[in-house]
Amino acid sequence: MNNKHSIKNSISSTKKEFFLSIQARMRIFFGLLFAIMLVIVGLSIMYGIPFTPFKGEYRQHKSVALQKISLVANLKKDSLLLWMKERRGDAEALSESGEIRSCVKELSTAIRKYNASGINGDSLWTNVQNEKSYRYLVQRMNLIKDIYGAYNRIRIADASTGLIIASTHNEELGTDITNQDFFHNALQPGVREIIDIDNDLSAEEFYLYISRSINFEDAEQKNIAVIIMHINPDDFIRPMLHTGGGLGKTGEAILVNQDARILTSLKYPLADGSTAKLLEYKMIDKPAMLAAHGEQGMTVSVDYRGEPVLAAYRHIRITSELGWGLVVKTDKAEALVAIKNDKISFIIISLACVLLVVGLVTLIANRISRPIRKLTQTAQQVEKGNFNVHSSVTTSDEIGVLSRMFNSMIQRINERTAEIKTMNESLEQRIAKRTAELTKANEELLKMQKLESVGVLAGGIAHDFNNNLQSILSYVTLAKSYANPEDEVQEKLEEVKKLIFQSKSLTQQLLTFSKGGEPVKNTISISKLIKDSASLSLSGSNIRCELVLPDCDCLIEADKGQMNQVFNNLFINADHAMQDGGNIRVWAENINVVEKDLLPVEEGNYVKITIKDHGTGIPQKHLQKIFDPYFSTKQKGSGLGLATTYSIIKKHDGHIDVESEVGVGTVFHIYLPASRLKTQKTPTPSKAEGVRPEYIGGKEASGTLKGKVLLMEDEDIIKLVVTQHLRNLEYEVETAEEGSKAIELYNKAIETGKPFNAVIMDLTIPGGMGGKETIERLLEIDPEVMAIVTSGYANDPIMAEFNKYGFSGVLAKPYEIDELDETLQKVIMGNS
Amino acid sequence: MKLKIISVFQIVYLIWQVFIAFPNTGYTESITTASVQDLSRHPIYSTYKFSREEGVVNIGVQPLYSPTGFISEAMKRDAILRKSLSELGMKVKFYAFLKGDDVNFFLRRGDLDVGIGGDMPAITAAATMDVIIPTLVQQGFTSVIANRPMLIGELRGKSIGYAFGSNAHYALLRALSSDGLNEKQVKLIPVEVNEMPEALATGRIDAFSAWEPTAAITLSKYSEVAVIHQYLSSGYMYFQKEFSDKHPEIMRQIIAAEIRSIKWMQNDKQNLLKSSKWSIKAGENLTGNEIPLTLEQNASLARNDILGLSSAPIIPKNDLKQNGPLNREFEFLQKLGKIPSSSSWKNVSASFDRKVTNEVLANQKKYRLNEFNFTFKSVIE
């Protein structure tokens, strides 16, 4: 069913396409146009052009046919009139003949004698026939009858008795015709001749009578007899009307009387098949009626058979009393056969012409549409995606031009397609690469987010933890000072201190990769940094480090400590990966990073450091996690090493990535922003490094003490232990719980002329003025104030960039006495 | 597609039909008011001085109405008539008219005692006046002539010249009705009978209806024209009833003159040609135009009509029958309103009196029907 439907649709579509094709449309258009033109021309030729003298063949033919039939009718009428004239002439000749008159007189006299002698009946007429006059009369009448062949009979009746006294038919002698119109009308005064049609006395048949009186020659012209000529119209007139041609095959001449009753037999049976009877059948068709009523003309009508005919009708006036109608007709089909033939010829010629035109148009259309079809087929191929085609149309006309343009277009499309293909491939590669980078960046971001979240947590923990460690350290330090130096407790306490600083290291690492721990950057040589770090980290191991470093161009802006931590971690990891020893190859180079390098760093100059080991390698599944905090495959690993490394590098606006293959080794690539300084310069003493002439000269340590120090600390135990340590270190110490007290003491010290040499202040004072606000106030009081900031919250930005906030030194809790002393001395001495 | 092709043919066919049909929607014009014209101001008739004397018989004739023109011209010259009338104390004067309706106009006014006119004027006269119609003077064809051969139906919308109230008017109406047309479907233009040939030739009219010799003149002059229809019409001599009642013998003498004239022309071709010459002359005098017919042609026309008949000029009995030609004409004209609806066929037919002529014929000796003297110098009044 579906197939049928599909086939039907396909056929319908093909048909539609065919009718929409140029060739079909040209054929239909020109064929129709020509056909219409032919129809118009044909109709014009056939029926004429309205409002012009050209009336057309049909009218002309019809006119000619009508004129022809009219002419025939005139001829028939003239013939009939002439014939009638002859017949009347015959009657006149007989009636006016002296011999006839004499014979009639003689015969009448003889008859009267016979009557007088008592001879009547058949004997009378037998005797009459023997009369010389009778024989003469009959001879003359027969002569007339035979010569002209137009009479059925001729008779002479006695004017006084009305009896037939002479006749071409002897048997009717003695017949009384007194009551016959043609007899007594002929005897009317002034009337010489009667012509009429009437039934014969003795038969049903009717005759045309021409009766004429035979008169005496005297002045009174008294009637002697009447001569009557009998003519059967059907016997004599009809053949005459149908001779002479002009009527054609279907033509017919019909004679009717004044009532339109037929006087001559019809050629055809009536519509009902019967035969029309003479003088009974009345013609009701228009021509006959008109002719009978005295009209003459021509018309197109329908005859007694119901056939369309062209007819000419004539009125034949025989006497003032007697008139006949003559209808000469011929079938329209025959009369207009010429026009019919013309029509057929025209139709055949027209059809032939239309076919010829359609054929020619087809040829022309083919010539026009063939290249178009070819071009269309080529275009269809192109539409289907086949561009390896070529239009073969090479004509020099518009289509040829179009074809060449088309080919050129295909060529250009091919070229463009190839270009696009190449571009697409490139784009795909770039997209793939970019996608990979984005994935990587996303991973980086995730790592960062992880680190940040861990950092936030770690920072908070580390602050309190460091503070606690500082307190523990303070207590341990205090305990150690109370204990006997030889006591075993000293050793235990020292172990406690080690643990405290191990804990500090742990918190330090936590803080490093956390949000806090901002690097304190200086311009440093990467070469020296790597050498130092390698020698330190690989000291005592069976690993040989091959360093390929540039001379002095690889300068970076970095936190030396954090960088040491980075390289230490990497070298230690390499060492661990190569249990059986081996080479670590390290090289550094200056590179310029551009966008297309697709590195997750800003464009610019970088120092790229590559560390390659030949260790066990990292499985692929671990590669994505090695920079995650607390991810470690080592049993004793903290899981913070590479996380810290990663965090440090990111905080230096750099990038680290790793390639590894299990069993082959691992390669770390580190990108660090290059310093703008081209060469490492010998560090010039900074303001901080320089001796504060003023301070060193004006703020001399009082007495023998190293200096006067103000300690701002809210934790009592720390305050107590640090104060003690400072005093042990020969510093004069005053303490304050929070900032306002510290400011007060600082002002007081200035006022008393014994200003503090340094201020150690905790960054965070719960419920009181912290270090940040206090230093701002102190700097207002004394712009040259020397302050050291301390905090267990080592990731605070102030701790990283203490100089920016006006501090001269920094101590991250927990700190040792030595560290305190060293920092204090540097600050006081202007070496921080 | 097939529908489109059919539609195209239908459109062409319809356009064609419109073109073909357009001429048939032509204008129509009813008969003009010629019938109510005051013919006393007519350029010809206004010159006539009708005699009102008691002893004068005023006869209106039509020289351009063949063969009545032959007969009337012969009658003018019939010395026997003059003598007979003179013996009765009467004179006769003949007045020439262009058509029967004009004769009727002056009959109606009493200017004429006797008139000669065709069947339509005669019937009209019988229907509207008190007249007696005793004799036939003509039986011939009135023709409708067109500028080319055509059927009557093709006259639709065409201009047709006619003479109002004449035989030819009736013949035209009959012709039109024979093909289903009426006078409203053509443009009827009143044209004087003598102007018709030229009007047709110049294209002023497309056809006209006229009697002889106008038809013959046209055919002889213009070869492209054609007789497209003919109607056998009759002509009659009719008398004011008052006159005939008062002067029955004078009426008979006039009828005898007619019979004599016919016989005289029948007896000898030279007589006919003489009459032909007289009638042409009379016609030319009436119209002022030359009649382009030879004597032979003119004579031939007359011979074809009543002069060709051997019988006497008795009104055919058949013509007066119910449903006979005169009856049909009466009813036709009455239907068209050409004659009053109040008039009856009975009265009209009663006006036709065949007895008078029969009486004259029966008294051939008395009325000198076989004596001929056409030597009287005709005076055209």
Short mmCIF file of C-alpha atoms in Angstrom, two decimals, chain A residues 481-640:
data_model
loop_
_atom_site.label_atom_id
_atom_site.label_comp_id
_atom_site.label_asym_id
_atom_site.label_seq_id
_atom_site.Cartn_x
_atom_site.Cartn_y
_atom_site.Cartn_z
CA SER A 481 65.34 27.66 83.46
CA TYR A 482 64.02 26.35 86.75
CA ALA A 483 65.52 22.98 86.37
CA ASN A 484 69.01 22.02 87.17
CA PRO A 485 71.10 22.10 84.02
CA GLU A 486 72.39 18.70 84.83
CA ASP A 487 69.07 17.29 85.50
CA GLU A 488 67.65 14.72 83.14
CA VAL A 489 64.59 16.86 82.84
CA GLN A 490 66.59 19.23 80.72
CA GLU A 491 66.94 16.56 78.10
CA LYS A 492 63.23 15.77 78.20
CA LEU A 493 62.37 19.40 78.01
CA GLU A 494 64.69 19.73 75.04
CA GLU A 495 62.78 16.86 73.38
CA VAL A 496 59.60 18.75 74.08
CA LYS A 497 61.03 21.80 72.40
CA LYS A 498 61.98 19.68 69.36
CA LEU A 499 58.45 18.40 69.19
CA ILE A 500 57.19 21.97 69.52
CA PHE A 501 59.25 23.03 66.53
CA GLN A 502 58.26 19.94 64.56
CA SER A 503 54.69 20.98 65.24
CA LYS A 504 55.56 24.50 64.17
CA SER A 505 57.01 23.12 60.95
CA LEU A 506 53.81 21.26 60.36
CA THR A 507 51.72 24.33 60.92
CA GLN A 508 54.13 26.27 58.77
CA GLN A 509 53.52 23.89 55.88
CA LEU A 510 49.82 24.10 56.43
CA LEU A 511 50.00 27.84 56.34
CA THR A 512 52.20 27.84 53.29
CA PHE A 513 49.74 26.19 50.97
CA SER A 514 46.86 27.87 52.72
CA LYS A 515 45.59 31.29 51.82
CA GLY A 516 48.02 32.82 54.13
CA GLY A 517 51.75 32.44 53.88
CA GLU A 518 52.24 35.06 51.24
CA PRO A 519 55.80 34.90 49.88
CA VAL A 520 58.27 37.57 50.89
CA LYS A 521 59.88 38.15 47.50
CA ASN A 522 63.42 39.15 46.73
CA THR A 523 65.43 38.97 43.55
CA ILE A 524 67.29 35.77 43.70
CA SER A 525 69.33 33.61 41.33
CA ILE A 526 67.61 30.41 40.54
CA SER A 527 70.94 28.74 39.87
CA LYS A 528 72.27 29.38 43.30
CA LEU A 529 68.96 28.50 44.84
CA ILE A 530 68.86 25.11 43.09
CA LYS A 531 72.48 24.35 43.85
CA ASP A 532 72.01 25.15 47.53
CA SER A 533 68.80 23.22 47.74
CA ALA A 534 70.18 20.19 45.89
CA SER A 535 73.33 20.02 47.93
CA LEU A 536 71.30 20.29 51.11
CA SER A 537 68.54 17.84 50.13
CA LEU A 538 70.68 15.20 48.49
CA SER A 539 73.46 15.35 50.97
CA GLY A 540 74.39 11.79 51.91
CA SER A 541 72.19 10.13 49.32
CA ASN A 542 73.30 7.92 46.45
CA ILE A 543 71.69 10.25 43.98
CA ARG A 544 73.77 12.20 41.55
CA CYS A 545 72.34 15.48 40.52
CA GLU A 546 73.24 16.83 37.15
CA LEU A 547 72.65 20.52 37.06
CA VAL A 548 72.43 22.35 33.74
CA LEU A 549 71.99 25.93 34.78
CA PRO A 550 72.52 29.24 33.07
CA ASP A 551 75.21 31.52 34.30
CA CYS A 552 73.51 34.42 35.89
CA ASP A 553 70.55 35.32 33.79
CA CYS A 554 67.94 33.26 35.58
CA LEU A 555 66.79 35.70 38.16
CA ILE A 556 63.44 35.45 39.79
CA GLU A 557 61.43 37.45 42.26
CA ALA A 558 60.73 34.90 44.99
CA ASP A 559 60.61 34.03 48.63
CA LYS A 560 63.90 32.33 49.12
CA GLY A 561 62.67 30.18 52.00
CA GLN A 562 59.60 29.02 50.18
CA MET A 563 61.62 28.32 47.09
CA ASN A 564 64.03 26.26 49.12
CA GLN A 565 61.05 24.39 50.41
CA VAL A 566 59.86 23.76 46.80
CA PHE A 567 63.14 22.37 45.58
CA ASN A 568 63.76 20.47 48.79
CA ASN A 569 60.43 18.71 48.37
CA LEU A 570 61.11 17.87 44.72
CA PHE A 571 64.64 16.61 45.35
CA ILE A 572 63.51 14.58 48.35
CA ASN A 573 60.71 13.04 46.33
CA ALA A 574 63.18 12.20 43.56
CA ASP A 575 65.49 10.69 46.06
CA HIS A 576 62.67 8.58 47.43
CA ALA A 577 61.68 7.53 43.94
CA MET A 578 65.18 6.32 43.12
CA GLN A 579 65.91 3.93 45.99
CA ASP A 580 68.68 2.36 43.99
CA GLY A 581 70.28 5.65 43.16
CA GLY A 582 70.63 7.35 39.86
CA ASN A 583 70.76 10.70 38.21
CA ILE A 584 68.53 13.66 38.63
CA ARG A 585 68.81 16.03 35.75
CA VAL A 586 67.92 19.62 36.48
CA TRP A 587 68.06 22.48 34.00
CA ALA A 588 66.80 25.98 33.88
CA GLU A 589 66.23 28.32 31.00
CA ASN A 590 64.74 31.68 30.21
CA ILE A 591 61.64 31.43 28.12
CA ASN A 592 59.04 33.77 26.81
CA VAL A 593 55.52 32.49 27.42
CA VAL A 594 52.92 33.49 24.83
CA GLU A 595 49.25 32.76 24.54
CA LYS A 596 49.68 29.88 22.15
CA ASP A 597 51.84 28.09 24.73
CA LEU A 598 48.54 27.62 26.51
CA LEU A 599 50.09 27.75 29.94
CA PRO A 600 47.92 28.87 32.84
CA VAL A 601 50.08 31.92 33.42
CA GLU A 602 50.24 35.47 32.14
CA GLU A 603 52.27 36.12 29.01
CA GLY A 604 55.81 37.28 29.68
CA ASN A 605 59.33 36.18 30.52
CA TYR A 606 59.68 33.16 32.70
CA VAL A 607 62.35 30.93 34.03
CA LYS A 608 61.58 27.34 33.29
CA ILE A 609 63.11 24.77 35.59
CA THR A 610 62.89 21.12 34.67
CA ILE A 611 63.68 18.36 37.17
CA LYS A 612 63.86 14.93 35.69
CA ASP A 613 64.42 11.73 37.60
CA HIS A 614 64.54 8.11 36.47
CA GLY A 615 62.56 6.78 39.38
CA THR A 616 59.63 4.47 39.63
CA GLY A 617 57.34 7.02 38.08
CA ILE A 618 53.83 7.93 39.11
CA PRO A 619 50.88 5.92 37.89
CA GLN A 620 48.57 7.82 35.64
CA LYS A 621 45.71 7.49 38.06
CA HIS A 622 47.76 9.31 40.72
CA LEU A 623 49.06 12.05 38.53
CA GLN A 624 45.94 14.14 38.98
CA LYS A 625 46.11 13.86 42.75
CA ILE A 626 49.75 14.33 43.60
CA PHE A 627 49.28 18.04 44.31
CA ASP A 628 46.31 17.38 46.56
CA PRO A 629 46.96 17.98 50.28
CA TYR A 630 47.44 14.84 52.29
CA PHE A 631 47.74 12.68 49.17
CA SER A 632 50.70 10.42 49.51
CA THR A 633 51.74 6.98 48.35
CA LYS A 634 54.51 6.90 50.93
CA GLN A 635 53.98 5.28 54.28
CA LYS A 636 55.58 8.10 56.20
CA GLY A 637 54.63 10.90 53.91
CA SER A 638 52.67 13.81 55.33
CA GLY A 639 50.92 14.43 51.99
CA LEU A 640 51.77 18.09 52.27
#
